[in-house]
Structure formats: structure tokens, C-alpha cells
CSV table of C-alpha atoms and ligand atoms in Angstrom, one decimal:
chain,number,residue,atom,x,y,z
A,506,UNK,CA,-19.1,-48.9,-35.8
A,507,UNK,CA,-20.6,-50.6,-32.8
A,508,UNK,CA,-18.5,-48.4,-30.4
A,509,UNK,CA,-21.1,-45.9,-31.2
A,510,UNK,CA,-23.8,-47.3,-29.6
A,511,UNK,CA,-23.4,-47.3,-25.7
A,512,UNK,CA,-22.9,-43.2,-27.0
A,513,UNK,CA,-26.1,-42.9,-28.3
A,514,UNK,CA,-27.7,-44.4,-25.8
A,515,UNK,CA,-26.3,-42.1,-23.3
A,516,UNK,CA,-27.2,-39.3,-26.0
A,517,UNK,CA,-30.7,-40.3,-25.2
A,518,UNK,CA,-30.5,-40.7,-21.6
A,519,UNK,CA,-29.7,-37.3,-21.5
A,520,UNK,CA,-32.8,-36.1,-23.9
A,521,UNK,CA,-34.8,-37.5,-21.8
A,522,UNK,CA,-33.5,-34.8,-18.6
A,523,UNK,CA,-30.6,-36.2,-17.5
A,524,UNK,CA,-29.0,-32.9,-18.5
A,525,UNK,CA,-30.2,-30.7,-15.9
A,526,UNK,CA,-28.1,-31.9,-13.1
A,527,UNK,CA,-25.0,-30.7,-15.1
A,528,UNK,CA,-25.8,-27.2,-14.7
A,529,UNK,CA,-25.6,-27.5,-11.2
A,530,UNK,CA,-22.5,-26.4,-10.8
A,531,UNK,CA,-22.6,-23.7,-13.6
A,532,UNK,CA,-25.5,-22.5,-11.9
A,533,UNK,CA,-23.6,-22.4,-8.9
A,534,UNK,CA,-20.8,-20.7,-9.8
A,535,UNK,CA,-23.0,-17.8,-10.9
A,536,UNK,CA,-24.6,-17.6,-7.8
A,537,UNK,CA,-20.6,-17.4,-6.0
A,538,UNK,CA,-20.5,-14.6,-8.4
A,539,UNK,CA,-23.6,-12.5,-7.8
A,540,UNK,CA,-23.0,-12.8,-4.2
A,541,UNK,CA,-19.5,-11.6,-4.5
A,542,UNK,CA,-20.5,-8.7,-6.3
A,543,UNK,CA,-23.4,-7.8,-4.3
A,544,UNK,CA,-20.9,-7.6,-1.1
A,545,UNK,CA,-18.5,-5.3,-2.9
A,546,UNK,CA,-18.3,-1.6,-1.9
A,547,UNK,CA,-20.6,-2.1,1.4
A,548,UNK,CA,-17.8,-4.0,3.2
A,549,UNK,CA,-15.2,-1.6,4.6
A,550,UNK,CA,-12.1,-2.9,3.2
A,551,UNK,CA,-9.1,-0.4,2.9
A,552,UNK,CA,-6.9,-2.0,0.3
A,553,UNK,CA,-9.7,-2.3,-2.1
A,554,UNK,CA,-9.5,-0.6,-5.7
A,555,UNK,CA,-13.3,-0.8,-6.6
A,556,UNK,CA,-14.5,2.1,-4.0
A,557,UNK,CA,-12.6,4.9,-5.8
A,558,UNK,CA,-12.3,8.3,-3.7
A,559,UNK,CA,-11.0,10.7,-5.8
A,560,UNK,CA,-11.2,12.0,-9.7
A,561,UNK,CA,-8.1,9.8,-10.1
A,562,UNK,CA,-9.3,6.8,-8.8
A,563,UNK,CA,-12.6,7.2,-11.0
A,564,UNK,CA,-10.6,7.3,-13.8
A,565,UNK,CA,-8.9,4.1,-13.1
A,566,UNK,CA,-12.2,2.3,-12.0
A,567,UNK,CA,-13.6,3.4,-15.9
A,568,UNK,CA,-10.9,1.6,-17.2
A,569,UNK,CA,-11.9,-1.4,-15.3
A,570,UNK,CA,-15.4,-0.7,-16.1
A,571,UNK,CA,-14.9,-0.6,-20.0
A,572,UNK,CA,-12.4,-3.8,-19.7
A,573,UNK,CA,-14.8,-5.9,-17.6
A,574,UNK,CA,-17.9,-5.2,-20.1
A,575,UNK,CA,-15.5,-5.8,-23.2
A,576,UNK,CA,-14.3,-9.4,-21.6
A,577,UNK,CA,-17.6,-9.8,-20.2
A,578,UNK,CA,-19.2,-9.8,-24.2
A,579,UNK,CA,-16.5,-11.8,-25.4
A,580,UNK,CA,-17.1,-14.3,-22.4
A,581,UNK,CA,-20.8,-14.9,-22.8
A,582,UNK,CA,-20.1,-14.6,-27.1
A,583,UNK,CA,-17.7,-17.3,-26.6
A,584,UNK,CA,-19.8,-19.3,-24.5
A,585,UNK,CA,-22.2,-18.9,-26.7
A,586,UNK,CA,-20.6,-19.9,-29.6
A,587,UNK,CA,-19.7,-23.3,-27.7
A,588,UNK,CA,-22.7,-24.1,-26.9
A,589,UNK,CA,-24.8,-23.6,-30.1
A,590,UNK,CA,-21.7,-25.2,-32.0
A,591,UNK,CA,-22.2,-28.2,-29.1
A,592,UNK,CA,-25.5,-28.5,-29.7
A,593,UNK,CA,-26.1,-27.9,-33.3
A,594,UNK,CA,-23.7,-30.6,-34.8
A,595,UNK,CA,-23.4,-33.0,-32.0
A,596,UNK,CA,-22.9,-36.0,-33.5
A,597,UNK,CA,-26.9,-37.9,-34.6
A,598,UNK,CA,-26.2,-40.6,-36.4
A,599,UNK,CA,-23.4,-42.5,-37.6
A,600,UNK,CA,-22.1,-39.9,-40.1
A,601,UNK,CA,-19.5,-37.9,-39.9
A,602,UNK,CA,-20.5,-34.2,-40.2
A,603,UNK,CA,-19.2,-31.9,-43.3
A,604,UNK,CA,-15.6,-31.3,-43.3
A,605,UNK,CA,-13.7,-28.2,-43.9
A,606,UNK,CA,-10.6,-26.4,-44.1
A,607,UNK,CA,-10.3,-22.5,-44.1
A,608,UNK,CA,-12.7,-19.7,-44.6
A,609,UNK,CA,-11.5,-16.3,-45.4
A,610,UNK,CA,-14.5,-14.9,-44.0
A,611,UNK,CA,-13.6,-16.8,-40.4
A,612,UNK,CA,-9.9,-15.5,-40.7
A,613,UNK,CA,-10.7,-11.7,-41.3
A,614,UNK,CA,-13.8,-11.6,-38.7
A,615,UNK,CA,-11.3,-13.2,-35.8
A,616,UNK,CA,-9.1,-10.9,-36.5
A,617,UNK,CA,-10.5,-7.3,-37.4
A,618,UNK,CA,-13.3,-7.9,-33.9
A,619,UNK,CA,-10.1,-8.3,-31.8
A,620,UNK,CA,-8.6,-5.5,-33.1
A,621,UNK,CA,-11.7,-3.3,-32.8
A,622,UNK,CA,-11.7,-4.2,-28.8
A,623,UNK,CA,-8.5,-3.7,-28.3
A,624,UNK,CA,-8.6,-0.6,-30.0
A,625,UNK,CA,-11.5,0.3,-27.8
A,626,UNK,CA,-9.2,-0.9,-24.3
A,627,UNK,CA,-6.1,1.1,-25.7
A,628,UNK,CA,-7.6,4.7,-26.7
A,629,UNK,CA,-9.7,5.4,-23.3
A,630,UNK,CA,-6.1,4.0,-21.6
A,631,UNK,CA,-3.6,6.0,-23.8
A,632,UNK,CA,-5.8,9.2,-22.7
A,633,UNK,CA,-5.9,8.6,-19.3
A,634,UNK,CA,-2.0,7.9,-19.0
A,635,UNK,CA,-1.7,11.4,-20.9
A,636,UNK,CA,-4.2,12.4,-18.6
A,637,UNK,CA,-2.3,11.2,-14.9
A,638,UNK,CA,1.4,12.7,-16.4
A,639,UNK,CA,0.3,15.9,-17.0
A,640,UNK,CA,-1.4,16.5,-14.2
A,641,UNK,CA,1.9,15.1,-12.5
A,642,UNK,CA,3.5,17.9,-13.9
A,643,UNK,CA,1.5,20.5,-12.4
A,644,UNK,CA,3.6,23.5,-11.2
A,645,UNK,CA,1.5,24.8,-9.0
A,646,UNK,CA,0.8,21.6,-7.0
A,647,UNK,CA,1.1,20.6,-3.4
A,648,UNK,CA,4.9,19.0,-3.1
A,649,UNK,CA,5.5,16.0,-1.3
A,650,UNK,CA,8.5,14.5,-1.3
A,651,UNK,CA,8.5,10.0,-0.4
A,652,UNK,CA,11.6,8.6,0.4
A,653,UNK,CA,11.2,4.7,0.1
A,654,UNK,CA,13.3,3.0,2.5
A,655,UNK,CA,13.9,-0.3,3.9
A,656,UNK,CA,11.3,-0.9,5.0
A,657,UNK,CA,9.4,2.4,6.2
A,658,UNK,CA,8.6,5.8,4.1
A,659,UNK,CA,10.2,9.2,5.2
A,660,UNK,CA,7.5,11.8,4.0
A,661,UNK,CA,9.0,15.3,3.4
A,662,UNK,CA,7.1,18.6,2.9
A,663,UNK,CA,10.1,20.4,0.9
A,664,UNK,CA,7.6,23.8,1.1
A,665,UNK,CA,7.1,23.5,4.9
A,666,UNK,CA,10.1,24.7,6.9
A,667,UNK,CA,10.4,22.4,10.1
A,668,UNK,CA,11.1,26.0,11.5
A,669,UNK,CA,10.3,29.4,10.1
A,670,UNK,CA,13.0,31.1,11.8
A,671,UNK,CA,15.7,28.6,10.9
A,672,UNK,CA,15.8,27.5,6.9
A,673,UNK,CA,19.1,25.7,7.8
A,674,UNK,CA,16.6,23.1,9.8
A,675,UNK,CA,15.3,22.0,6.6
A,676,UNK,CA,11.7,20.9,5.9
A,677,UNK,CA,9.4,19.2,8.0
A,678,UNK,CA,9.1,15.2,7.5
A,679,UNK,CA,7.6,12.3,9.1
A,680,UNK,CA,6.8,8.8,8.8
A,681,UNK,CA,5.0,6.3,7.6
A,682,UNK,CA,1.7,9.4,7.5
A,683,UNK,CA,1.1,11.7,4.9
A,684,UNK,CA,-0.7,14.5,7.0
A,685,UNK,CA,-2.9,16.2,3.9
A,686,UNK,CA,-5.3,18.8,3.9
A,687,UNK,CA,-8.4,18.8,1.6
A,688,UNK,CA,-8.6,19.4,-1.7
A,689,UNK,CA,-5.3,19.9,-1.8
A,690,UNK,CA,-3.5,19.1,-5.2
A,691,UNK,CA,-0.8,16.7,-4.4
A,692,UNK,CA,2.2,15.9,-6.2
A,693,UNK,CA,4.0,12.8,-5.0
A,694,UNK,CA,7.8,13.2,-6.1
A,695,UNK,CA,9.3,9.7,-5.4
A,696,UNK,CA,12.5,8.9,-4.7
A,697,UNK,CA,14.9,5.3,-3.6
A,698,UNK,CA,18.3,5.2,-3.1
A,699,UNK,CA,18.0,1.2,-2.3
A,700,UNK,CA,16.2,-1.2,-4.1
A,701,UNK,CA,12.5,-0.4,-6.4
A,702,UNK,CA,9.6,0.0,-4.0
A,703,UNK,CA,5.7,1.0,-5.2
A,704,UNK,CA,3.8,3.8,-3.7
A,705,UNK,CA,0.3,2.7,-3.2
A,706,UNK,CA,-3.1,4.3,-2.1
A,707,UNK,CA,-5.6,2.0,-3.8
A,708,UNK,CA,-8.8,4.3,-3.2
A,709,UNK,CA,-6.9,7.8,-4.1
A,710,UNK,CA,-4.5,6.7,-6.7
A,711,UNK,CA,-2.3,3.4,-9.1
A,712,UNK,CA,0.8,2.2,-8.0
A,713,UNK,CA,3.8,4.3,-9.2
A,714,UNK,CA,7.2,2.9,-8.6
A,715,UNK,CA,9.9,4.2,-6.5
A,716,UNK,CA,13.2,4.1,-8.3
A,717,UNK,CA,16.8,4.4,-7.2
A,718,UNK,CA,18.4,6.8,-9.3
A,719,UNK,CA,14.9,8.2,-11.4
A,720,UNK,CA,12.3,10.5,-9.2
A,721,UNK,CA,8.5,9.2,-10.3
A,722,UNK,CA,5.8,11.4,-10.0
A,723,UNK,CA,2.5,10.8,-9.0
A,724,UNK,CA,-1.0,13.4,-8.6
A,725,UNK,CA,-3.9,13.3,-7.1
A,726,UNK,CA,-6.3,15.5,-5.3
A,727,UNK,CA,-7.3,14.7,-1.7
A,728,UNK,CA,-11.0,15.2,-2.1
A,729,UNK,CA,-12.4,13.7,0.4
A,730,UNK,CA,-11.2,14.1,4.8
A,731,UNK,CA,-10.7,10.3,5.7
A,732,UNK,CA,-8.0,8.0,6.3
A,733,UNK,CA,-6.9,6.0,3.7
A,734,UNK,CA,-4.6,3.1,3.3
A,735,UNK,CA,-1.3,2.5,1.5
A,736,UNK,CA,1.4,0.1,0.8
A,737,UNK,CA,4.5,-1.0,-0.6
A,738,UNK,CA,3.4,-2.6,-3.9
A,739,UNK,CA,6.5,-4.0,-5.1
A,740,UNK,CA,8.8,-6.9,-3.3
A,741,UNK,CA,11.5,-5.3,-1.5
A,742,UNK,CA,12.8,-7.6,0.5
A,743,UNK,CA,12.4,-9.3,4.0
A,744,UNK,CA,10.1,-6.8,5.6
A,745,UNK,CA,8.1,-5.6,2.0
A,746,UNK,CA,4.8,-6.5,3.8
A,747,UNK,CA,5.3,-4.3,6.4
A,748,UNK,CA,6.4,-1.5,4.7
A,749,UNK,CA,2.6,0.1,5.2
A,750,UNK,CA,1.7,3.9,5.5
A,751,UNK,CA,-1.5,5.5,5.5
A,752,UNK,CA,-2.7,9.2,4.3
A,753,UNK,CA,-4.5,11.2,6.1
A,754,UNK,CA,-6.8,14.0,4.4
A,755,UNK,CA,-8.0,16.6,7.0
A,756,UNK,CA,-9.4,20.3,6.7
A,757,UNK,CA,-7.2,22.9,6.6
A,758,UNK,CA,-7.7,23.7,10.4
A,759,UNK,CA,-6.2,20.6,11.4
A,760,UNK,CA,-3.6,20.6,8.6
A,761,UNK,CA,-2.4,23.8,10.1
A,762,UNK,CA,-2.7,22.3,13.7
A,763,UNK,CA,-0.8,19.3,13.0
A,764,UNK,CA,2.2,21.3,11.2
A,765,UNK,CA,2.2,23.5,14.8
A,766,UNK,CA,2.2,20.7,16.8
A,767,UNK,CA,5.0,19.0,15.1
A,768,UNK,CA,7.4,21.9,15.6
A,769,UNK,CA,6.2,22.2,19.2
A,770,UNK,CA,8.9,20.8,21.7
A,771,UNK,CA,7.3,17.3,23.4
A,772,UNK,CA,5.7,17.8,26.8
A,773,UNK,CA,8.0,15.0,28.9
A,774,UNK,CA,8.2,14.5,32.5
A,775,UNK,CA,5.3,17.5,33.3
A,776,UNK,CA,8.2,20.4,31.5
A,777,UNK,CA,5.7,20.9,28.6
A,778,UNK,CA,8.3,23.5,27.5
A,779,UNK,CA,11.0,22.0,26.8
A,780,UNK,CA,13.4,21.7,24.2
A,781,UNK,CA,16.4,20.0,25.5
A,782,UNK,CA,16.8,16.3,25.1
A,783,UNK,CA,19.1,16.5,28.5
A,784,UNK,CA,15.1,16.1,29.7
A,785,UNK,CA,14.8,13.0,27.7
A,786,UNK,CA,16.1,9.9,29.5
A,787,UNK,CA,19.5,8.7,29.1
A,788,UNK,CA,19.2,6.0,27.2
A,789,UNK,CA,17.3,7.7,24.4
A,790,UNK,CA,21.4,8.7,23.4
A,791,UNK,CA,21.7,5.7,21.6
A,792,UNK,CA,18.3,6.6,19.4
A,793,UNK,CA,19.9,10.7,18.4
A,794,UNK,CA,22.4,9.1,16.0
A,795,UNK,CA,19.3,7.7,13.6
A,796,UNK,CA,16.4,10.0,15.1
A,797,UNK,CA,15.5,13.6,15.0
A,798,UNK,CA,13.0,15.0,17.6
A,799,UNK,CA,11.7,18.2,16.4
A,800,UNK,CA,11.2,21.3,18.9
A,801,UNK,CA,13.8,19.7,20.6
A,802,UNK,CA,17.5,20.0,20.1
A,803,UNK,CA,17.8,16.3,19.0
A,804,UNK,CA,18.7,17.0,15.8
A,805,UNK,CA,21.7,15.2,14.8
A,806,UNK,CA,20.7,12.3,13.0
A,807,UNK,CA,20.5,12.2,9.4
A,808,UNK,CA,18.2,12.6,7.0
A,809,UNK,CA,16.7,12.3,3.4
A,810,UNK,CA,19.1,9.5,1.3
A,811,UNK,CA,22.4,9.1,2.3
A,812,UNK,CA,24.6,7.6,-0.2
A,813,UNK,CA,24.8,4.2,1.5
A,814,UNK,CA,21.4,2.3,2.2
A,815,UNK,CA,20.2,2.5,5.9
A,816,UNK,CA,23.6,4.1,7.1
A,817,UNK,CA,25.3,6.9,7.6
A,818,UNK,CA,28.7,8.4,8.0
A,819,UNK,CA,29.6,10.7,10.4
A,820,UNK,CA,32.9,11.7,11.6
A,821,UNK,CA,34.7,9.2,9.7
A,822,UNK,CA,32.6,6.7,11.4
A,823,UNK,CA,29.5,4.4,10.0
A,824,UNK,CA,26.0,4.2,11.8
A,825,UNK,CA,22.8,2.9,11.0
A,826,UNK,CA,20.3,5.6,10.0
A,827,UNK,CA,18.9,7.5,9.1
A,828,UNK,CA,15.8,6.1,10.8
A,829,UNK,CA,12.2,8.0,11.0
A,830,UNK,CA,11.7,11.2,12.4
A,831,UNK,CA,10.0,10.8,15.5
A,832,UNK,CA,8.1,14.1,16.1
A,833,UNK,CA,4.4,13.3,17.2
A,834,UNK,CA,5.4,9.5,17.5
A,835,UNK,CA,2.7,9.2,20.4
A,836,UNK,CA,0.1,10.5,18.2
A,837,UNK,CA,0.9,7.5,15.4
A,838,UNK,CA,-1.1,4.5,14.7
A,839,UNK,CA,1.3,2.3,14.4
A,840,UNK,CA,5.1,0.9,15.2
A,841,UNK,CA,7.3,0.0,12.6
A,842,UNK,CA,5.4,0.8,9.3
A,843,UNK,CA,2.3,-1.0,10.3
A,844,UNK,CA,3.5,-3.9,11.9
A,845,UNK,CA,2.6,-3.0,15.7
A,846,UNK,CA,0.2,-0.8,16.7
A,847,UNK,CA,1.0,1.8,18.7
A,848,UNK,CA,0.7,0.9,22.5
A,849,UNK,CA,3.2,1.5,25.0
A,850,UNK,CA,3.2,-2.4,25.5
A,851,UNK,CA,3.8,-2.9,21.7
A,852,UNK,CA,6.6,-0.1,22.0
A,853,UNK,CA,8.1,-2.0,24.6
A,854,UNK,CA,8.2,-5.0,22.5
A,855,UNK,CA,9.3,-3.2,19.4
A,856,UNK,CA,12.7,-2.0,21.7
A,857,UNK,CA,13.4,-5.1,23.1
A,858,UNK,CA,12.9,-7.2,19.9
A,859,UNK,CA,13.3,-4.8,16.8
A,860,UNK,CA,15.1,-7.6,14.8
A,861,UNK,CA,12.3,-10.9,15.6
A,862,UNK,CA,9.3,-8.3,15.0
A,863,UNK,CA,10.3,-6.7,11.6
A,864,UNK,CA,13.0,-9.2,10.1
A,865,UNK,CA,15.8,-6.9,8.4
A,866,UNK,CA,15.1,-3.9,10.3
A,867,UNK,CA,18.3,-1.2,10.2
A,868,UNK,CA,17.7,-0.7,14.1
A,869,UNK,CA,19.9,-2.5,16.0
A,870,UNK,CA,19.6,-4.4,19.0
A,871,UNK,CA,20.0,-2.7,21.9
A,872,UNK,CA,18.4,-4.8,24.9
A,873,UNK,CA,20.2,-7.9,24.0
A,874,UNK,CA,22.9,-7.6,22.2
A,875,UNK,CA,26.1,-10.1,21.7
A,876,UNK,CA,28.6,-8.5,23.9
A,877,UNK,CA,25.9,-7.6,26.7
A,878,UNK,CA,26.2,-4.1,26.9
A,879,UNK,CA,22.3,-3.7,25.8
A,880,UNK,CA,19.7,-1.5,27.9
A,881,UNK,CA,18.1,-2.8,31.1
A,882,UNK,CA,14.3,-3.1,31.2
A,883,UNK,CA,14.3,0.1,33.5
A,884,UNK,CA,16.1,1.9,30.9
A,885,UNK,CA,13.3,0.5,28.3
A,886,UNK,CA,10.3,1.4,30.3
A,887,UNK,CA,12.2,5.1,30.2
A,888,UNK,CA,12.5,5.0,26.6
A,889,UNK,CA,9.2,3.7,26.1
A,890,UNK,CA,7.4,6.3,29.0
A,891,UNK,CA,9.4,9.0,26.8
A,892,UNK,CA,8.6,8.0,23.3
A,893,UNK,CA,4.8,7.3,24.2
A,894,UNK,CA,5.2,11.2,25.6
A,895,UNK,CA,6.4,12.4,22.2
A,896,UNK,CA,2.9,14.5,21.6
A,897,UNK,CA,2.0,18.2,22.8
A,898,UNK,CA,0.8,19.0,26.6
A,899,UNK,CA,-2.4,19.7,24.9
A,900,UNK,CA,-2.7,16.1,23.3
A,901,UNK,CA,-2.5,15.0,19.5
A,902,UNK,CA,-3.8,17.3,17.1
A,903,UNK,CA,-6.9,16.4,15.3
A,904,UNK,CA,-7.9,13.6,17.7
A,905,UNK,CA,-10.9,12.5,15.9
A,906,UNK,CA,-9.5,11.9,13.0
A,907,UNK,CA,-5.2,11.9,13.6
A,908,UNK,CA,-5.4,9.3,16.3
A,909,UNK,CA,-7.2,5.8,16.4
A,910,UNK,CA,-8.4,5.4,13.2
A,911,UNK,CA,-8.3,1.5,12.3
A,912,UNK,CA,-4.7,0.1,12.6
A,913,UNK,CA,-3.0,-2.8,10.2
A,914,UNK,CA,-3.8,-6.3,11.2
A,915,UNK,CA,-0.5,-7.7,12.4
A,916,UNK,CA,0.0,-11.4,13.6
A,917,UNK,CA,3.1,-10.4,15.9
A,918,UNK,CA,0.8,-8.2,18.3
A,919,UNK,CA,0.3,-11.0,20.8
A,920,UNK,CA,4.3,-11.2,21.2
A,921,UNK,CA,5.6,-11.1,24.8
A,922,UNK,CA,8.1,-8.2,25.3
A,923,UNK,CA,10.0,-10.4,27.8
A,924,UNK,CA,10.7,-13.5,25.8
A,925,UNK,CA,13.0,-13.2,23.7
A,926,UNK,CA,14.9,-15.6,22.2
A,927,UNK,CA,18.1,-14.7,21.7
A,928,UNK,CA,18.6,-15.2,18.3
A,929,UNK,CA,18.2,-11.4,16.8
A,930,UNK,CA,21.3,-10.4,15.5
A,931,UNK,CA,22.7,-7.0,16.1
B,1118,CUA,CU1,9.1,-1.5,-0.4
B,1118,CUA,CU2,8.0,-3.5,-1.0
């Protein structure tokens, strides 16, 4: 029994206002809290879910909104509960409060008021799932095809023909940009022949997986022009953090714009007219295996998924590809889905050290390679004059908007094109 007493004293210490300083940190952590929440949608963050920009994304964000008022009730109940429990039968003399053991009543209101809320969580959800497949189904929807890759997206436009007089040529496709116009009704139809990625555009739509063997399918409406981020939101391997895209929503003006200048041949070496990679230089024969070049006649690479991962046969023989299309690479952000932006220097650096920037790319080494039969730096500052050319005489369409919008931070910018190591394999 005497243990009791330093307790009480203590009991009565804090009676007497030694309480208060407890709640400093409680009072703290709220204030961490308002601040937080008071520096949400202002802040221009592109990978955040909470500034929806589309019906889709509203939906979503009401799901939130109904699960973080639920938890929110529970959390203060709870807290509540605690507290009144704390202070009503904290412990004021010697005796040991009433003790019991069961209550029917306790047992059936713990578990009909979680039912209720999940009730509550699961019938808004359960609609809007219904909701999101059907509209995936739509027939009369925009088609895009995404081809997950490791680690880039080939983006397909099955009902644009890369050339109107030519159906053999397929449809047009690019990389690592979904080119959209506004208020168009988009259907994503996914597709892998690797491993599982996840197509992601926080502020226009949920992540949707990308399946080997099983095309997903996944709507929205681009409602608003604007460029908005994307990403791989599944792990991938090596490279899955660099496996970035963006889409680009644009009015129909420029839509139609950017689908001409894609099929115009690139304006290289002051011939804006030609089509003929013999214009291109030399060395860009060891890209045609893996790249296409529209408008011009480098069209012998590959494309789509080819039964093995990253290769390709032809002729009997097996080559890496098919790698991204590179019509309109000059008018790109970025290098290398995301990881460099797109500056002639960076290009240069992205040629000479493909394998130490993006770890696991399919692109092989060609400036250094083990038996020493790479490209010279003249040869790369060709390559890289030509590529960074890859844009109409008239410059990229939709400049405001196409060109320069913010690119992906990237921590291998600062690399030096002419160091490297030595230790990127092939
Ligand atoms: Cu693809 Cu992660």
C-alpha cells in the first residue's frame, strides 16, 4: 500500500498545473498539421494526387475526402474516449475501481458502428470502380495504345496512320509523351510483354497496371491544356525510377500540328527536305537497327512488342530493340524517360555513357565498348548535332506549351560526358 503514495503525490503535482506542459507537444503536432494542410494545393507539385484536374481525378479525391472525414471522426471519438476514460476513473484513492467482464451492449455497438463505416467507404468505392470500367469501355473513345518497356513507354495512336498514303507504315508512336488534344476522351489500352509496370498520371487519373499477357484499360478526359506528370508506379527493376513520361493536353490546333510535324522529314544539315537518312551522319547506322525516324526512310527498326524483351530478331540474327521512335526528339523534354533533360550536352553524355546514366538500359555501348571498336567523339558530336536537329525547319510545334515545360529533377545532370569510367558493360 505505501507504493501508492509518491503516485499520489505526483497526482497532485499535476492538479496543481503541472499538466499543461504535456500538451506541448500535442499542441505541436497540430500546429505541423494545419501548416501542412494550409501549404497543399498552392505549391506546384506535379506528382501530387490532392489537385485533381479532371472528372476522374475528382472522383478519386471524394473517395479520399469521405475516408479522411470517416477516420478523422473515429480519430477524435477515439481520442476522446481515452481521455474521458483517463480522466474519469483515474485512480483517487486507494480502491480499486469496479471490475467487469463483458457487456453485450459494448460487443454489438463495436461491431455494428464499424460495419456502418465501412459500409459507408465500400458503396461510394464499389460505384466509382463501376463507374471508371465502364467508361473504359467506351467505343467511341480516343485510342491510345502504351507499351511498357524496360524502362521507357512507346505511346501508339493505332487511329493515326504515321502516313496517310502508306497504311503498311503503321500508326504513328512516340515516346515517353502522350501528345493529347482537349477534351478528348481517352482510352489508355495497356500492354507489357516484360515484367508488370503501372501507368500513372496522379492529377488526371489512378494507377492501372501494365500486364504481360492481359491489356488494362484505363479513361479519362483531358479537360484541361497543361502538362502533366506521369510515372511508372510499380518496381520494375533497375531503372523503375526513371521510367517517367508526361502528357501533354493541347487544343486541337496544336494537336493537329504536332501529328504534321511528326510525319514531316527532319530539317538536317540546312536540306529541310529531306527524307533520306544517307543525309544523316554515318554513325547514326548503328542507331536504324532499334530507331525509326519518321519522314525519313529510317524505318527498319522494330516496333510495338517483340516476342523477346528489349530484342529483336532479324535475319536470323538478335539485336537490341526495339528502342523509342525518335521523330521530334529535339522537341522532347527529356533524355531517357526523364532522367536527363534534353540538351545537346546531356545528349552527348547520354551517347557516351547510356549504361552509367540509366543502369540496365537495352542501348548498348557504343563509345567505349570492350573490343574498341566504339564511336569517336567526332562521330558523337555528329550524332548528337543530328539528333538535336530531329525537329521541323520551322521549329517544334506548339512551342509554348510542347517545348520547355518543367523537366524531371535528375541527380546525374551534372555528369561529365568525357569521364567515363570504363566500367559500363556492353
Ligand atoms: Cu516500369 Cu516501374
Amino acid at each position: 500500500m505505501s507504493r501508492f503514495v509518491p503516485r499520489q503525490s505526483d497526482a497532485s503535482a499535476t492538479a496543481r498545473g503541472g499538466r499543461w506542459p504535456r500538451l506541448i507537444p500535442l499542441l505541436a503536432l497540430v500546429g505541423v498539421v494545419v501548416l501542412l494542410t494550409g501549404c497543399g494545393p498552392e505549391v506546384a507539385q506535379p506528382y501530387t494526387t490532392i489537385t485533381p484536374q479532371n472528372e476522374k481525378t475528382e472522383d478519386i479525391q471524394n473517395l479520399y475526402k469521405i475516408t479522411f472525414w470517416a477516420s478523422l471522426v473515429v480519430f477524435i471519438g477515439v481520442q476522446a474516449a481515452i481521455a474521458y476514460t483517463a480522466l474519469r476513473f483515474r485512480r483517487r484513492n486507494e480502491d480499486r475501481p469496479e471490475q467487469v467482464h463483458g457487456s453485450r451492449k459494448l460487443e454489438i455497438a463495436w461491431t455494428i458502428i464499424p460495419a456502418v463505416i465501412l459500409l459507408v467507404l465500400f458503396i461510394p468505392t464499389a460505384q466509382t470502380i463501376f463507374k471508371h470500367a465502364a467508361a473504359a469501355e467506351a467505343e467511341d473513345a480516343f485510342r491510345v495504345d502504351v507499351l511498357g518497356k524496360q524502362w521507357w513507354w512507346e505511346i501508339s495512336y493505332p487511329t493515326i496512320p504515321a502516313n496517310p498514303d502508306d497504311p503498311g507504315q503503321g500508326p504513328l508512336i512516340t515516346a515517353n509523351e502522350v501528345i493529347l488534344p482537349v477534351g478528348a476522351n481517352v482510352v489508355f489500352v495497356l500492354q507489357s510483354n516484360n515484367v508488370i509496370h503501372s501507368f500513372w498520371v496522379p492529377q488526371l487519373s489512378g494507377k492501372t497496371d501494365v500486364m504481360p499477357g492481359h491489356d488494362n484499360r484505363l479513361q479519362f478526359i483531358a479537360e484541361k491544356p497543361g502538362v502533366y506528370w506521369g510515372e511508372c508506379a510499380e518496381f520494375c527493376g533497375g531503372s523503375h525510377a526513371w521510367m517517367r513520361f508526361k502528357v501533354k493536353v493541347v487544343p486541337q490546333d496544336e494537336f493537329d500540328a504536332w501529328i504534321a510535324a511528326w510525319r514531316t522529314p527532319p530539317a538536317t544539315d540546312g536540306n529541310p527536305d529531306t527524307a533520306d537518312v544517307v543525309e544523316a551522319p554515318p554513325a547514326f547506322g548503328a542507331c536504324l537497327a532499334c530507331h525509326r525516324v519518321s519522314g525519313t526512310n529510317a524505318q527498319i527498326a522494330g516496333q510495338g512488342l517483340p516476342a523477346n524483351p528489349g530484342y529483336v530478331e532479324q535475319d536470323g540474327t538478335v539485336v537490341p530493340g526495339p528502342g523509342p521512335n525518335l521523330s521530334l526528339l529535339a522537341c522532347r523534354d527529356t533524355i531517357g524517360a526523364g532522367i536527363l533533360e534534353n540538351t545537346p550536352q546531356n545528349m552527348e553524355t547520354w551517347l557516351k555513357r547510356t549504361n552509367e546514366v540509366k543502369e540496365g538500359v537495352y542501348m548498348p555501348n557504343y563509345y567505349d565498348p570492350p573490343e574498341g571498336e566504339g564511336l569517336s567523339d567526332e562521330q558523337i558530336d555528329e550524332l548528337v548535332t543530328y539528333l538535336e536537329s530531329l525537329k521541323p525547319a520551322e521549329g517544334c510545334p506548339g512551342d509554348n506549351l510542347l517545348v520547355g515545360s518543367e523537366v524531371a529533377p535528375s541527380d546525374v545532370e551534372a555528369l561529365d560526358p568525357d569521364q567515363v569510367t570504363g566500367d559500363a558493360s556492353p
